[in-house]
Amino acid sequence: MSLTHALLGLLAVQPRSGYELTKAFETDLGRYAWQAGHTSIYPELGKLAERGLVEVTAEGARGSKTYTVTDAGRAELRTWLMAPPTGQGKVRNEQVLRMFMLSALDPADAVVVLERIAESTAQQADVLRAIREDAGPVEPGPEGFGQLAAEYGLRQFEAVHSWAQWAIEQLTAPART
């Protein structure tokens, strides 16, 4: 995923200023999906405008600009969304890196790390479970798709929690002879 597509997606839902886009990345979007700050958002908006994918629809006080996605931007977003993931992007997953490095610890310390992961993912799953329960059925539109994303996150946390418990069992099982 790229910042380009994240911005196009947000602007396809509703026109926003750079400030509003920055705030959007400070919500669950930034916590669970993609992080971006104003130092990367504003330059990217300029590039998107140069490419004709977004346009300024209003200017406000202190140079504030409201952007909206153009037809070309919607087409680019649709092409990206409809294409199968390439899997060729740079992978930076701290949790997976930690799992590769667990062998550098004593087994007892590795179990402590795994217990923390199990506890953390259980807590995060509880948060998303509550969000899903409060929201009710999934409806078409931005809120509904937010609920689909919440369910995706919930299932990921549940899967990682289950994996961490399994990994603990593997490390604490009596040695096989």
Short mmCIF file of C-alpha atoms in Angstrom, two decimals:
data_model
loop_
_atom_site.label_atom_id
_atom_site.label_comp_id
_atom_site.label_asym_id
_atom_site.label_seq_id
_atom_site.Cartn_x
_atom_site.Cartn_y
_atom_site.Cartn_z
CA MET A 1 0.00 0.00 0.00
CA SER A 2 1.18 3.50 -0.59
CA LEU A 3 0.42 6.87 0.87
CA THR A 4 -0.89 7.85 -2.56
CA HIS A 5 -3.66 5.28 -2.37
CA ALA A 6 -4.45 5.99 1.26
CA LEU A 7 -4.93 9.69 0.47
CA LEU A 8 -6.98 8.96 -2.64
CA GLY A 9 -9.20 6.64 -0.60
CA LEU A 10 -9.77 9.20 2.14
CA LEU A 11 -10.51 11.92 -0.39
CA ALA A 12 -12.86 9.63 -2.32
CA VAL A 13 -14.96 9.33 0.83
CA GLN A 14 -15.07 13.10 1.38
CA PRO A 15 -13.07 16.24 0.52
CA ARG A 16 -10.59 17.19 3.24
CA SER A 17 -7.82 19.61 4.02
CA GLY A 18 -4.26 18.52 4.66
CA TYR A 19 -4.89 19.11 8.36
CA GLU A 20 -7.99 16.89 8.30
CA LEU A 21 -6.06 14.19 6.46
CA THR A 22 -3.30 14.37 9.07
CA LYS A 23 -5.91 13.97 11.80
CA ALA A 24 -7.40 10.95 9.97
CA PHE A 25 -4.02 9.22 10.18
CA GLU A 26 -4.00 9.83 13.95
CA THR A 27 -7.09 7.61 14.35
CA ASP A 28 -7.44 3.86 13.97
CA LEU A 29 -6.26 4.23 10.37
CA GLY A 30 -2.79 5.16 11.59
CA ARG A 31 -2.87 2.72 14.47
CA TYR A 32 -3.91 -0.33 12.50
CA ALA A 33 -3.30 0.30 8.81
CA TRP A 34 -0.94 3.04 7.67
CA GLN A 35 0.97 5.76 9.49
CA ALA A 36 1.62 9.13 7.93
CA GLY A 37 2.33 12.58 9.30
CA HIS A 38 1.99 16.05 7.88
CA THR A 39 5.60 16.01 6.66
CA SER A 40 4.71 13.28 4.19
CA ILE A 41 1.04 14.11 3.56
CA TYR A 42 1.47 17.68 2.29
CA PRO A 43 4.20 16.89 -0.26
CA GLU A 44 2.19 13.89 -1.48
CA LEU A 45 -0.90 16.06 -1.96
CA GLY A 46 1.19 18.35 -4.16
CA LYS A 47 2.35 15.41 -6.26
CA LEU A 48 -1.19 14.07 -6.57
CA ALA A 49 -2.39 17.50 -7.71
CA GLU A 50 0.42 17.69 -10.29
CA ARG A 51 -0.65 14.28 -11.63
CA GLY A 52 -4.29 15.40 -11.81
CA LEU A 53 -5.45 12.83 -9.26
CA VAL A 54 -6.70 15.42 -6.76
CA GLU A 55 -7.70 19.05 -7.01
CA VAL A 56 -8.14 21.95 -4.65
CA THR A 57 -11.83 22.75 -4.27
CA ALA A 58 -11.60 25.47 -1.61
CA GLU A 59 -9.03 27.70 0.02
CA GLY A 60 -9.42 28.95 3.53
CA ALA A 61 -7.66 30.98 6.14
CA ARG A 62 -3.88 30.79 6.43
CA GLY A 63 -3.50 29.00 3.12
CA SER A 64 -5.65 26.04 4.07
CA LYS A 65 -6.70 24.02 1.02
CA THR A 66 -9.49 21.49 0.73
CA TYR A 67 -8.77 18.67 -1.69
CA THR A 68 -11.06 16.28 -3.50
CA VAL A 69 -10.29 13.30 -5.67
CA THR A 70 -10.72 13.74 -9.44
CA ASP A 71 -12.16 11.19 -11.85
CA ALA A 72 -8.58 10.22 -12.72
CA GLY A 73 -7.85 9.79 -9.02
CA ARG A 74 -10.91 7.58 -8.57
CA ALA A 75 -9.80 5.49 -11.55
CA GLU A 76 -6.29 5.12 -10.07
CA LEU A 77 -7.75 4.12 -6.70
CA ARG A 78 -10.11 1.62 -8.31
CA THR A 79 -7.30 0.09 -10.37
CA TRP A 80 -5.18 -0.32 -7.25
CA LEU A 81 -8.03 -1.73 -5.16
CA MET A 82 -9.13 -4.20 -7.84
CA ALA A 83 -5.61 -5.50 -8.57
CA PRO A 84 -4.37 -8.48 -6.56
CA PRO A 85 -1.73 -7.55 -3.98
CA THR A 86 1.74 -7.80 -5.45
CA GLY A 87 3.49 -8.65 -2.21
CA GLN A 88 6.56 -6.88 -3.60
CA GLY A 89 6.46 -3.94 -1.20
CA LYS A 90 9.00 -3.55 1.53
CA VAL A 91 7.96 -5.53 4.55
CA ARG A 92 8.53 -3.93 7.92
CA ASN A 93 6.77 -5.90 10.56
CA GLU A 94 8.39 -5.47 13.94
CA GLN A 95 6.44 -8.35 15.48
CA VAL A 96 7.63 -10.82 12.85
CA LEU A 97 11.20 -9.55 13.16
CA ARG A 98 11.02 -10.13 16.91
CA MET A 99 9.85 -13.69 16.30
CA PHE A 100 12.85 -14.35 14.07
CA MET A 101 15.11 -12.98 16.80
CA LEU A 102 13.59 -14.92 19.74
CA SER A 103 16.27 -17.55 19.41
CA ALA A 104 18.74 -14.97 20.72
CA LEU A 105 17.01 -15.17 24.12
CA ASP A 106 17.01 -17.84 26.75
CA PRO A 107 13.88 -19.99 26.35
CA ALA A 108 12.39 -18.61 29.58
CA ASP A 109 12.77 -15.04 28.28
CA ALA A 110 11.28 -16.05 24.93
CA VAL A 111 8.23 -17.36 26.78
CA VAL A 112 7.90 -14.02 28.59
CA VAL A 113 7.89 -12.21 25.23
CA LEU A 114 5.27 -14.61 23.88
CA GLU A 115 3.13 -14.18 26.99
CA ARG A 116 3.22 -10.42 26.48
CA ILE A 117 2.15 -10.87 22.87
CA ALA A 118 -0.70 -13.15 23.93
CA GLU A 119 -1.86 -10.65 26.56
CA SER A 120 -1.55 -7.64 24.27
CA THR A 121 -3.37 -9.23 21.36
CA ALA A 122 -6.15 -10.44 23.66
CA GLN A 123 -6.60 -6.87 24.93
CA GLN A 124 -6.55 -5.39 21.42
CA ALA A 125 -9.04 -8.01 20.23
CA ASP A 126 -11.33 -7.07 23.13
CA VAL A 127 -11.25 -3.41 22.05
CA LEU A 128 -12.15 -4.24 18.45
CA ARG A 129 -14.75 -6.80 19.55
CA ALA A 130 -16.49 -4.07 21.58
CA ILE A 131 -16.40 -1.70 18.60
CA ARG A 132 -17.93 -4.37 16.39
CA GLU A 133 -20.62 -5.26 18.93
CA ASP A 134 -21.60 -1.61 19.45
CA ALA A 135 -21.83 -0.96 15.71
CA GLY A 136 -24.36 -3.64 14.81
CA PRO A 137 -24.71 -5.01 11.29
CA VAL A 138 -22.35 -3.86 8.56
CA GLU A 139 -24.00 -1.33 6.24
CA PRO A 140 -22.72 -0.06 2.87
CA GLY A 141 -20.74 3.18 3.05
CA PRO A 142 -17.72 4.53 4.92
CA GLU A 143 -18.91 3.40 8.37
CA GLY A 144 -19.64 -0.10 7.10
CA PHE A 145 -16.26 -0.43 5.50
CA GLY A 146 -14.71 0.79 8.73
CA GLN A 147 -16.52 -2.07 10.43
CA LEU A 148 -15.12 -4.51 7.87
CA ALA A 149 -11.64 -3.20 8.69
CA ALA A 150 -12.34 -3.55 12.43
CA GLU A 151 -13.43 -7.16 11.91
CA TYR A 152 -10.28 -7.83 9.89
CA GLY A 153 -8.16 -6.42 12.71
CA LEU A 154 -10.12 -8.39 15.30
CA ARG A 155 -9.52 -11.64 13.46
CA GLN A 156 -5.82 -10.83 13.07
CA PHE A 157 -5.45 -10.21 16.80
CA GLU A 158 -7.31 -13.43 17.56
CA ALA A 159 -5.05 -15.37 15.19
CA VAL A 160 -1.86 -13.91 16.65
CA HIS A 161 -3.16 -14.57 20.18
CA SER A 162 -3.83 -18.21 19.29
CA TRP A 163 -0.40 -18.49 17.67
CA ALA A 164 1.34 -17.01 20.74
CA GLN A 165 -0.39 -19.53 23.00
CA TRP A 166 0.67 -22.35 20.66
CA ALA A 167 4.27 -21.07 20.58
CA ILE A 168 4.36 -20.97 24.39
CA GLU A 169 3.18 -24.59 24.48
CA GLN A 170 5.92 -25.53 22.01
CA LEU A 171 8.64 -23.92 24.13
CA THR A 172 7.39 -25.24 27.44
CA ALA A 173 6.57 -28.80 26.37
CA PRO A 174 8.77 -31.52 27.80
CA ALA A 175 11.72 -32.32 25.58
CA ARG A 176 11.01 -35.08 23.09
CA THR A 177 13.38 -37.99 22.97
#
